[in-house]
mmCIF file of C-alpha atoms and ligand atoms in Angstrom:
data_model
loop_
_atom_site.group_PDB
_atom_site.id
_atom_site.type_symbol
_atom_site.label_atom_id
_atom_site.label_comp_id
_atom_site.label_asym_id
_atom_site.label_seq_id
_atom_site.Cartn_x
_atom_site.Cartn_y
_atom_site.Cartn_z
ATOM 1 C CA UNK A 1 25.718 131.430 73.218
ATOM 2 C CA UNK A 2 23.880 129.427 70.526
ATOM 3 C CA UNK A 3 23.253 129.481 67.563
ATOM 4 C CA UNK A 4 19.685 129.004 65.538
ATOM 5 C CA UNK A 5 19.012 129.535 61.710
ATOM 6 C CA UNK A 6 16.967 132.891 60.928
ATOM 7 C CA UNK A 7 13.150 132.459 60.272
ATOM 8 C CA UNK A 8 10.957 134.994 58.380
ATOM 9 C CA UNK A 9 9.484 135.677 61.940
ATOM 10 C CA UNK A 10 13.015 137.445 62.727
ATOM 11 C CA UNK A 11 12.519 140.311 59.581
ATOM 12 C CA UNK A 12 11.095 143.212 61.879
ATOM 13 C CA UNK A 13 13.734 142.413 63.873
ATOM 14 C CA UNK A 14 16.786 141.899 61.152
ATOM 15 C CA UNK A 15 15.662 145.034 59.538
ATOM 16 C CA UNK A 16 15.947 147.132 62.367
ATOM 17 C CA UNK A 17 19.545 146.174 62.662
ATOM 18 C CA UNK A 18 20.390 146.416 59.550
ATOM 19 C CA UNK A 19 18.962 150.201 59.220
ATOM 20 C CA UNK A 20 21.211 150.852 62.281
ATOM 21 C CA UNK A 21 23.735 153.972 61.564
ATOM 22 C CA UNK A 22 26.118 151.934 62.384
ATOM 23 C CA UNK A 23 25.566 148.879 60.717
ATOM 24 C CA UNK A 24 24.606 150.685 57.311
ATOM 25 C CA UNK A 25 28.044 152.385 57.514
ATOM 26 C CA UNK A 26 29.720 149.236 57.452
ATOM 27 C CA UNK A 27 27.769 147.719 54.896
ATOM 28 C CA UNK A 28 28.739 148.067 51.025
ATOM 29 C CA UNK A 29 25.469 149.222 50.778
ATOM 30 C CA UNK A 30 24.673 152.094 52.897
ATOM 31 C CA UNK A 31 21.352 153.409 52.289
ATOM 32 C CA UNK A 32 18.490 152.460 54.289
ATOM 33 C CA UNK A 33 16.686 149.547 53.325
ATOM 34 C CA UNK A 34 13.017 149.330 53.042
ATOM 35 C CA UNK A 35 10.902 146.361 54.112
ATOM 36 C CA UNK A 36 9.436 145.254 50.902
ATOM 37 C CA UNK A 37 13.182 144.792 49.463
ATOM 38 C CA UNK A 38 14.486 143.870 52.871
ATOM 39 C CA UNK A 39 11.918 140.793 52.418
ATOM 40 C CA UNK A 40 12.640 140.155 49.178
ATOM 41 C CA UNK A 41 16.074 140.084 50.123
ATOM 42 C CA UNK A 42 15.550 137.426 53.156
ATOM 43 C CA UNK A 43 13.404 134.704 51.657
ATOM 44 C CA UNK A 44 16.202 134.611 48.455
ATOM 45 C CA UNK A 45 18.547 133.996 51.160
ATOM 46 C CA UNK A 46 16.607 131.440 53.034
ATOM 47 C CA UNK A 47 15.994 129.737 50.097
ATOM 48 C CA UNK A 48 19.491 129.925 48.627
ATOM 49 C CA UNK A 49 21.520 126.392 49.390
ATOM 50 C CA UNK A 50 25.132 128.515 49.128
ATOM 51 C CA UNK A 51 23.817 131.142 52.019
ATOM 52 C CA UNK A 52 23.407 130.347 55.384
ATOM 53 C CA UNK A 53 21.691 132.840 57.776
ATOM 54 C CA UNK A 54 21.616 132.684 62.112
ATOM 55 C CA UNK A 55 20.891 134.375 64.942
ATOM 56 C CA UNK A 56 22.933 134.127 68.338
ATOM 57 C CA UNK A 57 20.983 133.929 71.494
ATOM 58 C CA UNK A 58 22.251 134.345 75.020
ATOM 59 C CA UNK A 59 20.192 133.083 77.711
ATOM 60 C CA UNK A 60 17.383 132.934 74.984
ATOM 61 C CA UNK A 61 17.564 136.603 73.879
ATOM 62 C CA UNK A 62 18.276 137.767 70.402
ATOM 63 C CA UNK A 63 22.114 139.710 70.176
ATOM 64 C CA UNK A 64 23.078 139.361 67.063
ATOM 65 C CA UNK A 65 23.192 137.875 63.620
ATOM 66 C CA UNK A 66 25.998 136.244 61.393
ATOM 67 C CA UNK A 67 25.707 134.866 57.879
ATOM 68 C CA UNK A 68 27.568 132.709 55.576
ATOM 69 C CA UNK A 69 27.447 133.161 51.744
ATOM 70 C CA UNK A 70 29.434 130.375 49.910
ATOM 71 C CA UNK A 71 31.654 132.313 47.262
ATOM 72 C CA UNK A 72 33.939 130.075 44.581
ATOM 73 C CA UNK A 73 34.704 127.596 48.053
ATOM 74 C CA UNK A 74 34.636 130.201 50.796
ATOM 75 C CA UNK A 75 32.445 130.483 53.010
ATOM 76 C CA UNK A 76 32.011 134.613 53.085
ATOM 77 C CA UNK A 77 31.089 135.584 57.144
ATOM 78 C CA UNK A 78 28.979 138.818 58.235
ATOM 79 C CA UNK A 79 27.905 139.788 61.638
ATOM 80 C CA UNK A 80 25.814 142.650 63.061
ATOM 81 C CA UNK A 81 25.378 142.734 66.663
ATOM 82 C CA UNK A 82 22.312 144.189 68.510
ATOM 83 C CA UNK A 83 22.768 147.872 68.784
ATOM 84 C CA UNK A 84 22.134 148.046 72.205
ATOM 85 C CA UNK A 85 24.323 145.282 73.094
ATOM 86 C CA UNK A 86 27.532 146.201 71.496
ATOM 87 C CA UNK A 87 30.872 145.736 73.233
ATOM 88 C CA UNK A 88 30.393 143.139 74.925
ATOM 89 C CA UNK A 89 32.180 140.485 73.497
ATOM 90 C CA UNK A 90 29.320 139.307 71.626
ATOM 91 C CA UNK A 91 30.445 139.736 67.570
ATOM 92 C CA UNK A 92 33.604 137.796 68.789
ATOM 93 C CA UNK A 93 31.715 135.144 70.108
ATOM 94 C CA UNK A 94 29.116 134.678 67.220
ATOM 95 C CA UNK A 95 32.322 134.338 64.658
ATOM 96 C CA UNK A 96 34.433 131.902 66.435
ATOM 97 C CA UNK A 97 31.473 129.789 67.327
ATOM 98 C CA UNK A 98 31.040 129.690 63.641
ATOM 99 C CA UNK A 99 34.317 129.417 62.169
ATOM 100 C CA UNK A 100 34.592 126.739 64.762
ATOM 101 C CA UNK A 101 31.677 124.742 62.746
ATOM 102 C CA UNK A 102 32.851 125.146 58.989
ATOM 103 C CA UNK A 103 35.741 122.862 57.710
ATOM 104 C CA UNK A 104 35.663 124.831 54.484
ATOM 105 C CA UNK A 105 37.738 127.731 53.544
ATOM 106 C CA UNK A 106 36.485 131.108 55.377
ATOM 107 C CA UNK A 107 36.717 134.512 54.425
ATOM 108 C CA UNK A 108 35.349 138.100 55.600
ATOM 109 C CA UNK A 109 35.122 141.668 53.802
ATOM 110 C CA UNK A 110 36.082 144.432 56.114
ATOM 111 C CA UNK A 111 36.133 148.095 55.460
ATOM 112 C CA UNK A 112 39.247 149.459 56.797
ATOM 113 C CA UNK A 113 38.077 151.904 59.211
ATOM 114 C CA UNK A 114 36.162 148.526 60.765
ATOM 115 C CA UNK A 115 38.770 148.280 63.484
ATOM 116 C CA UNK A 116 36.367 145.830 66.024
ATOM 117 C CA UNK A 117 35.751 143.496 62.547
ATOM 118 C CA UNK A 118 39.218 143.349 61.811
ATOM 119 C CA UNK A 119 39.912 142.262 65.407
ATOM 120 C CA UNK A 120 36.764 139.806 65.198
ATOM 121 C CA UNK A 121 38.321 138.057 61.794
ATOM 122 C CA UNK A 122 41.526 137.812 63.455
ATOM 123 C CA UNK A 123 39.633 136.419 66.516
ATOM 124 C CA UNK A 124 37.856 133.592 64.445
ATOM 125 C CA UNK A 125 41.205 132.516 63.082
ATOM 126 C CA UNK A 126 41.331 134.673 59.636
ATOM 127 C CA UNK A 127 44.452 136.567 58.554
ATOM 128 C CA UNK A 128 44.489 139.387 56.586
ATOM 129 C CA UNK A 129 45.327 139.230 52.482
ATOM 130 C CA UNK A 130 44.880 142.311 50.756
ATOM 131 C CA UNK A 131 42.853 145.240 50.877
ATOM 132 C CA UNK A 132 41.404 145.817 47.960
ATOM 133 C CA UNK A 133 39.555 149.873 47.255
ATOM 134 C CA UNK A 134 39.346 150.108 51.170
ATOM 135 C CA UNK A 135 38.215 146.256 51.765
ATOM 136 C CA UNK A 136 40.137 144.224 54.029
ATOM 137 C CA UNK A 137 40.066 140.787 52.638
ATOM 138 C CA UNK A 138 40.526 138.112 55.230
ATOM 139 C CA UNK A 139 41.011 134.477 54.852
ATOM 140 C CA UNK A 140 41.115 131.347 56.944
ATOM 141 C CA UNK A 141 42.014 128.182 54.710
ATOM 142 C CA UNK A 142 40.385 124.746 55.691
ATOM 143 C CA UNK A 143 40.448 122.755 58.680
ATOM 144 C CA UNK A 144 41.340 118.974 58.372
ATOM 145 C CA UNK A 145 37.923 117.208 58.950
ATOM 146 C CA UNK A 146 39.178 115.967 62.168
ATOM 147 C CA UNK A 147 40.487 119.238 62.594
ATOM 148 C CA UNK A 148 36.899 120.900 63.454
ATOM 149 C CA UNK A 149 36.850 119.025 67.028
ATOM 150 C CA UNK A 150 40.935 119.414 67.208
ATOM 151 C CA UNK A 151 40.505 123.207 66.490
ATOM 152 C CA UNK A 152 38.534 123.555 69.626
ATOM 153 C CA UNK A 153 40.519 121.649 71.941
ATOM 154 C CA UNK A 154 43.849 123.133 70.759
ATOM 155 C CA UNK A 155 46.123 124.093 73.743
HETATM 156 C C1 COA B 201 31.409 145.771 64.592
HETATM 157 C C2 COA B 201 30.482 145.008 65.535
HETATM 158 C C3 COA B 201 30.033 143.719 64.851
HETATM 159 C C4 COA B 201 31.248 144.696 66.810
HETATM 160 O O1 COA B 201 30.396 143.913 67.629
HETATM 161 P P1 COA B 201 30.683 143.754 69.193
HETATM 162 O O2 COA B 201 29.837 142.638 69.673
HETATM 163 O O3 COA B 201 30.513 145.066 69.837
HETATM 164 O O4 COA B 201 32.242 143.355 69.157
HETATM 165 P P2 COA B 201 33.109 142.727 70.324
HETATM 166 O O5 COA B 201 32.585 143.237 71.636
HETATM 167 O O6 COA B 201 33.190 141.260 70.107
HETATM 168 O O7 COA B 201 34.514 143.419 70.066
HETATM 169 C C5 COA B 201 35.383 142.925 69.092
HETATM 170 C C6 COA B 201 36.775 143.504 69.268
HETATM 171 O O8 COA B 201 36.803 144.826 68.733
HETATM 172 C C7 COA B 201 37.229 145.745 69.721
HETATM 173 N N1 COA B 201 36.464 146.946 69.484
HETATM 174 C C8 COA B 201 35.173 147.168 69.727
HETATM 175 N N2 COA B 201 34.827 148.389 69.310
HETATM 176 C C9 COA B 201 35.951 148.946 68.804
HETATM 177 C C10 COA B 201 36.255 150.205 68.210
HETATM 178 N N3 COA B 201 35.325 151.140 68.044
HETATM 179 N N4 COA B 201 37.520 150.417 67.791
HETATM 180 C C11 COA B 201 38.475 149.478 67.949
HETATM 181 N N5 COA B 201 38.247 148.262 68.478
HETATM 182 C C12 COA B 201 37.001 148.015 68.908
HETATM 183 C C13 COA B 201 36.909 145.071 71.036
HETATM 184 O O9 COA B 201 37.738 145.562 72.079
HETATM 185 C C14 COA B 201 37.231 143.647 70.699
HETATM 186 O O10 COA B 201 38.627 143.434 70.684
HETATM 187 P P3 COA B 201 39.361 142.514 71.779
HETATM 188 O O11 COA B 201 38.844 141.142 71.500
HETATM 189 O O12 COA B 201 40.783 142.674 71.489
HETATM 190 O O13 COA B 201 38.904 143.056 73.095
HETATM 191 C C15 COA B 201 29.233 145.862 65.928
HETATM 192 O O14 COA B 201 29.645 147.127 66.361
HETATM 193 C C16 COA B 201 28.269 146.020 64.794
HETATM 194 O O15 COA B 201 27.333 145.211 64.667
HETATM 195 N N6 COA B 201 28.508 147.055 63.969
HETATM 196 C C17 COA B 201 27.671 147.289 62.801
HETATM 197 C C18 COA B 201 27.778 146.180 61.781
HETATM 198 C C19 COA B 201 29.190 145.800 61.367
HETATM 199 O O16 COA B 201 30.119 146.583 61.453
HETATM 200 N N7 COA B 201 29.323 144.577 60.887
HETATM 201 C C20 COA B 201 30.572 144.050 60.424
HETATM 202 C C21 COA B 201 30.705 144.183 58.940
HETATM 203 S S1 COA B 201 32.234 143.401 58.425
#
């Protein structure tokens, strides 16, 4: 898998998963977005220095997208993965590769009936806080900057 920041060429495509059932259930906000806001929406965040925004590719395709919003120090994570690639490992994958890559503090917002994003926060090294109005908070603190590299070669 690797990682490559989003473009404005990926919208169609980032729209469509976000206007999955699924995803849109998971979401704070569940109604469907339309494409003039969904726009909107994208080139603030490309623009935006405290947001980060990627897609994963496997062998070149598309499966999924995770983001990084930088909150008072934390890094905030969100994935979707491709609807028609679910399952398979892949929303596991996107967040460790990431959590592997920020030193900083991370966190991720999980709605408690979100049973494969809890598992994927505990996956990427987060542990649960608090839940907060049905929001599981979860938190990884900082890695020692020689800790990124360490991280990944722990036994
Ligand atoms: C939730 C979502 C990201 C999971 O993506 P995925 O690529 O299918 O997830 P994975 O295959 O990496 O599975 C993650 C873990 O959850 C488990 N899991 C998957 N579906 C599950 C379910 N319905 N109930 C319980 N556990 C589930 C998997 O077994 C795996 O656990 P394991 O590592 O112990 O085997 C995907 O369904 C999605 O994009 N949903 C809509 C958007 C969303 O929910 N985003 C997250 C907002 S916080």
């Amino acid at each position: 898998m690797m990682l490559r920041s989003v473009v404005m060429q990926d919208a169609d495509m980032l729209l469509t998963w976000r206007n999955d059932q699924e995803t849109r259930k998971a979401s704070h906000s569940t109604a469907e977005v339309g494409r003039d806001e969904h726009m909107a929406w994208l080139r603030r965040k490309l623009t935006n220095p405290a947001c980060r925004l990627f897609i994963a590719e496997e062998n070149g395709v598309p499966v999924g997208t995770i983001r990084a919003d930088l909150v008072e120090d934390v890094w905030e994570l969100s994935w979707t993965t491709a609807p028609e690639v679910r399952g398979q490992g892949i929303a596991t994958r996107m967040a460790v590769l990431l959590a592997c890559l920020i030193a900083e503090p991370i966190g991720a917002e999980v709605k408690v009936d979100n049973l494969a994003s809890a598992r994927i926060a505990e996956r990427a090294g987060m542990t649960f806080e608090r839940e907060t109005g049905g929001i599981l908070h979860y938190r990884r603190a900082a890695l020692a900057k020689s800790g990124v590299l360490a991280h990944l070669l722990e036994k």
